[in-house]
């Protein structure tokens, strides 16, 4: 008889359900990779944007909408990058947390109109890691079509491709860990440790890539889409000549001629096509020049380099250096 209370207590304990980590949805692979770093083995992040799709234009499937509605937490860059997600984010349940990485304290931001390597990036201040209203006042992003959130991407105001500066990974990892810890206090220390380990590894990668790219600081090159300024500026490369100012925009004949003139004037060494975009216009601006055609670039890692945040940055560096070396 004395053993019965102990047995009952044991049965009661084993019957308790295991505490589940928050169900997290992210906008695209770079965001998902950072969140997964923090969650580790505690959960699996769901990424809305398929790898073959462009970040700025996407129409969510019904299954995406269901997944988003059932999420505990949405982590995304913000409507500056993915206007197609803005309306759905506004209509999430009240108990669904949101974290916009572009509004996290310490984030280094650049504007499209600040002009190449001559401008100084600025740190975003005034927001903490807590809930950010999806319809908040972020006046720096361009006018997006509110009737069809997936239409267009205005390359004015804040450049949202901020993940291509690895200095932003540290503040973002900390903010992700803090947000997850609030929802899942039981695993708070694991989230913090994972975030610290990832930040240290990314800082070491930053140093390594800086050393590898340093010899090419004066090398001119061409890209399809104006999406790489954070990368070029952080790593001390010349600003890339961009054929298209928007990844869905077909450049005009005047733009094509302007870029061709820049290719000749700067003696651009390489031209880089972009994953899932027609390379023929890029070939037009380099025809008859000594400019080499490099491998495909993808700012989101859609070319297969999205398994980790490190792989996205390393993939860009590898592709650029391979062409520069000839």
Coordinates of C-alpha atoms in Angstrom, one line a residue:
X1 CA 0.0 0.0 0.0
X2 CA 2.7 2.6 0.7
X3 CA 3.8 2.3 -2.9
X4 CA 0.4 3.3 -4.3
X5 CA 0.8 7.1 -3.9
X6 CA 4.2 7.0 -5.6
X7 CA 2.8 4.9 -8.4
X8 CA -0.1 7.2 -8.8
X9 CA 2.2 10.2 -8.9
X10 CA 4.4 8.5 -11.5
X11 CA 1.4 7.8 -13.7
X12 CA 0.2 11.3 -13.4
X13 CA 3.6 12.7 -14.4
X14 CA 3.9 10.4 -17.4
X15 CA 0.4 11.4 -18.5
X16 CA 1.3 15.1 -18.8
X17 CA 1.7 16.2 -22.4
X18 CA 5.1 17.4 -23.6
X19 CA 5.4 21.1 -24.0
X20 CA 5.6 22.0 -27.7
X21 CA 7.8 24.7 -29.1
X22 CA 6.0 27.6 -30.8
X23 CA 4.7 27.0 -34.4
X24 CA 6.8 29.5 -36.4
X25 CA 6.2 30.7 -40.0
X26 CA 8.6 32.9 -41.9
X27 CA 8.5 34.7 -45.2
X28 CA 11.5 33.3 -47.0
X29 CA 14.6 31.1 -46.7
X30 CA 17.1 33.6 -45.1
X31 CA 14.6 34.4 -42.3
X32 CA 13.8 30.8 -41.9
X33 CA 17.4 29.8 -41.7
X34 CA 18.0 32.3 -38.8
X35 CA 14.9 31.2 -36.9
X36 CA 15.9 27.5 -37.3
X37 CA 19.3 28.3 -35.9
X38 CA 17.7 29.6 -32.7
X39 CA 15.1 26.8 -32.5
X40 CA 17.5 24.0 -33.1
X41 CA 16.0 20.6 -32.6
X42 CA 13.0 22.1 -30.7
X43 CA 10.9 22.7 -33.8
X44 CA 10.9 23.1 -37.6
X45 CA 10.2 26.4 -39.2
X46 CA 7.7 26.7 -42.1
X47 CA 8.9 29.0 -44.9
X48 CA 6.1 30.4 -47.1
X49 CA 8.1 31.5 -50.2
X50 CA 9.1 28.6 -52.5
X51 CA 12.7 28.7 -53.6
X52 CA 11.9 29.3 -57.2
X53 CA 9.7 32.3 -56.4
X54 CA 10.8 35.9 -56.2
X55 CA 10.6 37.5 -52.7
X56 CA 8.7 40.6 -53.9
X57 CA 6.0 38.9 -55.9
X58 CA 4.2 35.8 -54.8
X59 CA 0.6 34.7 -54.5
X60 CA 0.0 32.5 -51.4
X61 CA -1.7 29.2 -51.9
X62 CA -4.6 28.2 -49.7
X63 CA -2.3 25.8 -47.8
X64 CA 0.0 28.8 -47.1
X65 CA -2.9 30.8 -45.7
X66 CA -4.0 27.9 -43.4
X67 CA -0.4 27.4 -42.2
X68 CA -0.1 31.1 -41.4
X69 CA -3.4 31.3 -39.6
X70 CA -2.4 28.4 -37.4
X71 CA 1.0 29.9 -36.5
X72 CA 2.0 31.0 -33.0
X73 CA 4.7 33.4 -34.5
X74 CA 5.3 35.1 -37.8
X75 CA 8.9 36.2 -38.4
X76 CA 9.4 38.3 -41.5
X77 CA 11.5 41.1 -42.9
X78 CA 8.4 43.3 -43.4
X79 CA 6.2 44.6 -46.2
X80 CA 9.1 46.5 -47.6
X81 CA 10.3 43.1 -49.0
X82 CA 7.2 41.0 -49.2
X83 CA 4.1 43.2 -49.8
X84 CA 2.1 40.1 -50.7
X85 CA 2.2 39.1 -47.0
X86 CA 1.1 42.4 -45.6
X87 CA -2.7 41.9 -45.8
X88 CA -2.5 38.4 -44.4
X89 CA -0.3 39.6 -41.5
X90 CA -2.8 42.3 -40.7
X91 CA -5.6 39.7 -40.4
X92 CA -3.8 37.2 -38.1
X93 CA -5.4 36.2 -34.9
X94 CA -4.7 38.5 -31.9
X95 CA -2.7 35.9 -30.1
X96 CA -0.3 35.3 -33.1
X97 CA 2.9 37.2 -32.4
X98 CA 4.8 39.0 -35.2
X99 CA 8.4 40.0 -35.4
X100 CA 9.6 42.2 -38.2
X101 CA 13.3 42.0 -38.5
X102 CA 13.8 45.3 -40.3
X103 CA 12.4 47.1 -37.2
X104 CA 14.7 45.3 -34.7
X105 CA 17.0 47.6 -32.7
X106 CA 20.5 47.7 -34.1
X107 CA 19.6 46.7 -37.6
X108 CA 21.8 48.4 -40.2
X109 CA 19.5 49.8 -42.9
X110 CA 20.3 51.5 -46.2
X111 CA 18.1 53.5 -48.5
X112 CA 17.9 52.9 -52.3
X113 CA 18.3 56.6 -52.9
X114 CA 21.4 57.1 -50.8
X115 CA 23.7 56.3 -53.6
X116 CA 26.1 53.4 -53.8
X117 CA 29.2 53.2 -51.6
X118 CA 29.2 56.9 -50.8
X119 CA 26.4 56.7 -48.2
X120 CA 26.6 55.5 -44.6
X121 CA 24.2 52.9 -43.4
X122 CA 22.2 53.7 -40.3
X123 CA 21.0 51.7 -37.4
X124 CA 17.4 51.3 -36.8
X125 CA 16.3 52.3 -33.4
X126 CA 13.1 52.8 -31.4
X127 CA 11.7 49.3 -31.6
X128 CA 12.3 46.3 -29.3
X129 CA 11.9 42.6 -30.0
X130 CA 8.2 42.6 -29.1
X131 CA 5.1 42.5 -31.2
X132 CA 5.1 44.7 -34.3
X133 CA 1.8 45.6 -35.8
X134 CA 1.7 44.4 -39.4
X135 CA -0.1 47.6 -40.4
X136 CA 2.2 49.9 -38.4
X137 CA 3.6 53.2 -39.8
X138 CA 6.8 52.3 -41.8
X139 CA 6.7 55.2 -44.2
X140 CA 10.0 54.3 -45.8
X141 CA 8.6 51.5 -47.9
X142 CA 7.1 52.5 -51.2
X143 CA 3.4 52.5 -52.2
X144 CA 2.3 48.9 -52.6
X145 CA -0.9 48.0 -54.3
X146 CA -3.2 47.4 -51.4
X147 CA -5.8 45.6 -53.5
X148 CA -3.3 43.0 -54.7
X149 CA -0.5 42.8 -52.2
X150 CA 1.7 40.7 -54.5
X151 CA 1.8 43.4 -57.2
X152 CA 5.0 45.4 -57.7
X153 CA 7.9 46.3 -55.6
X154 CA 8.9 49.9 -55.4
X155 CA 12.6 50.5 -55.3
X156 CA 12.4 53.6 -53.2
X157 CA 13.0 54.2 -49.5
X158 CA 14.5 51.5 -47.4
X159 CA 16.3 48.7 -49.2
X160 CA 14.9 45.6 -47.5
X161 CA 17.7 43.1 -48.5
X162 CA 19.3 43.7 -45.1
X163 CA 20.2 40.1 -44.5
X164 CA 23.0 40.4 -47.0
X165 CA 24.9 42.4 -44.3
X166 CA 26.0 39.7 -41.8
X167 CA 26.2 42.4 -39.0
X168 CA 22.5 42.3 -38.9
X169 CA 22.4 38.6 -38.0
X170 CA 23.5 39.3 -34.3
X171 CA 20.6 41.6 -33.4
X172 CA 18.1 39.5 -35.3
X173 CA 19.2 36.2 -33.6
X174 CA 18.9 37.9 -30.2
X175 CA 15.5 39.2 -31.0
X176 CA 14.3 35.9 -32.3
X177 CA 15.6 34.2 -29.2
X178 CA 13.9 36.7 -26.9
X179 CA 10.6 36.4 -28.7
X180 CA 10.6 32.6 -28.6
X181 CA 11.6 32.7 -25.0
X182 CA 8.5 34.7 -24.1
X183 CA 6.3 32.2 -25.8
X184 CA 8.3 29.1 -24.5
X185 CA 10.0 30.0 -21.2
X186 CA 10.8 26.4 -20.6
X187 CA 13.3 26.4 -23.4
X188 CA 14.5 30.0 -23.0
X189 CA 18.1 29.1 -22.2
X190 CA 18.3 26.8 -25.2
X191 CA 17.2 29.6 -27.5
X192 CA 19.7 32.0 -26.0
X193 CA 22.5 29.5 -26.3
X194 CA 21.6 28.7 -29.9
X195 CA 21.5 32.4 -30.8
X196 CA 24.9 33.1 -29.2
X197 CA 26.5 30.1 -31.0
X198 CA 25.0 31.1 -34.3
X199 CA 26.1 34.8 -33.9
X200 CA 29.7 33.7 -33.1
X201 CA 29.9 31.4 -36.1
X202 CA 28.4 34.1 -38.5
X203 CA 30.9 36.7 -37.1
X204 CA 33.8 34.3 -37.9
X205 CA 32.3 33.7 -41.4
X206 CA 32.1 37.5 -41.9
X207 CA 35.8 37.8 -41.2
X208 CA 36.6 35.0 -43.5
X209 CA 34.5 36.3 -46.4
X210 CA 36.0 39.8 -45.9
X211 CA 39.5 38.4 -46.3
X212 CA 38.5 36.5 -49.4
X213 CA 36.8 39.5 -51.1
X214 CA 39.3 42.1 -50.1
X215 CA 41.5 41.7 -53.2
X216 CA 38.5 42.5 -55.4
X217 CA 37.5 45.9 -53.9
X218 CA 38.1 47.8 -57.2
X219 CA 36.5 45.3 -59.5
X220 CA 33.5 46.5 -61.4
X221 CA 30.6 44.1 -62.2
X222 CA 27.0 43.9 -63.3
X223 CA 24.0 42.2 -61.7
X224 CA 20.5 41.7 -63.0
X225 CA 18.6 43.1 -60.0
X226 CA 19.3 45.9 -57.6
X227 CA 19.5 43.7 -54.5
X228 CA 23.1 43.4 -53.5
X229 CA 24.1 46.8 -52.0
X230 CA 24.2 45.5 -48.4
X231 CA 26.6 42.8 -49.5
X232 CA 28.9 45.0 -51.7
X233 CA 29.0 47.8 -49.2
X234 CA 29.7 45.6 -46.2
X235 CA 32.4 43.7 -47.9
X236 CA 34.0 46.7 -49.5
X237 CA 33.2 45.9 -53.1
X238 CA 32.3 48.4 -55.7
X239 CA 28.5 49.0 -56.1
X240 CA 27.2 46.6 -58.7
X241 CA 25.7 48.1 -61.9
X242 CA 22.1 46.8 -61.9
X243 CA 20.3 46.2 -65.1
X244 CA 16.9 46.1 -63.5
X245 CA 15.8 48.4 -60.6
X246 CA 13.1 45.8 -59.7
X247 CA 13.2 42.1 -60.0
X248 CA 9.9 42.0 -61.8
X249 CA 10.6 45.1 -63.9
X250 CA 11.6 44.7 -67.5
X251 CA 14.2 47.5 -68.1
X252 CA 13.4 50.0 -70.8
X253 CA 15.5 50.4 -73.9
X254 CA 16.9 53.6 -72.4
X255 CA 17.9 51.7 -69.2
X256 CA 19.6 48.9 -71.3
X257 CA 21.6 51.5 -73.2
X258 CA 22.6 53.3 -69.9
X259 CA 23.8 50.1 -68.3
X260 CA 25.7 49.1 -71.5
X261 CA 27.4 52.5 -71.4
X262 CA 28.3 51.9 -67.7
X263 CA 29.7 48.4 -68.5
X264 CA 32.0 50.0 -71.1
X265 CA 33.0 53.0 -68.9
X266 CA 33.7 50.9 -65.8
X267 CA 35.3 48.0 -67.7
X268 CA 33.1 45.6 -65.8
X269 CA 34.9 42.3 -65.4
X270 CA 31.8 40.1 -64.8
X271 CA 28.1 40.1 -65.4
X272 CA 26.0 37.9 -63.1
X273 CA 22.6 36.5 -64.2
X274 CA 20.0 36.0 -61.5
X275 CA 18.3 32.7 -60.6
X276 CA 14.9 32.2 -62.4
X277 CA 15.4 35.3 -64.6
X278 CA 16.0 35.5 -68.3
X279 CA 19.7 36.2 -68.9
X280 CA 19.3 37.4 -72.4
X281 CA 19.0 41.1 -71.6
X282 CA 22.2 40.8 -69.5
X283 CA 23.9 39.3 -72.5
X284 CA 22.7 42.3 -74.5
X285 CA 24.5 44.9 -72.3
X286 CA 27.8 43.0 -72.4
X287 CA 27.8 41.9 -76.1
X288 CA 31.0 42.9 -77.8
X289 CA 32.8 43.6 -74.5
X290 CA 35.4 41.6 -72.5
X291 CA 32.9 41.2 -69.7
X292 CA 32.6 37.6 -68.6
X293 CA 29.4 35.9 -67.7
X294 CA 29.4 34.6 -64.2
X295 CA 27.2 32.1 -62.4
X296 CA 23.7 32.8 -61.3
X297 CA 23.2 34.8 -58.1
X298 CA 20.3 34.7 -55.8
X299 CA 19.9 37.1 -52.8
X300 CA 17.4 34.7 -51.1
X301 CA 19.5 31.5 -51.7
X302 CA 16.9 30.3 -54.2
X303 CA 19.7 28.7 -56.3
X304 CA 20.1 26.0 -53.7
X305 CA 22.2 27.9 -51.2
X306 CA 19.5 28.3 -48.6
X307 CA 20.2 25.4 -46.3
X308 CA 21.7 27.9 -43.8
X309 CA 22.3 31.6 -43.5
X310 CA 26.1 30.9 -43.9
X311 CA 25.5 29.1 -47.2
X312 CA 23.6 32.0 -48.7
X313 CA 26.4 34.5 -48.0
X314 CA 29.1 32.0 -48.9
X315 CA 27.3 31.0 -52.1
X316 CA 27.3 34.7 -53.2
X317 CA 31.0 35.1 -52.4
X318 CA 32.0 31.9 -54.1
X319 CA 30.1 32.8 -57.3
X320 CA 31.5 36.3 -57.5
X321 CA 35.1 35.3 -56.8
X322 CA 35.0 32.4 -59.3
X323 CA 34.2 34.9 -62.1
X324 CA 36.6 37.5 -60.9
X325 CA 39.4 35.0 -60.9
X326 CA 38.5 34.1 -64.5

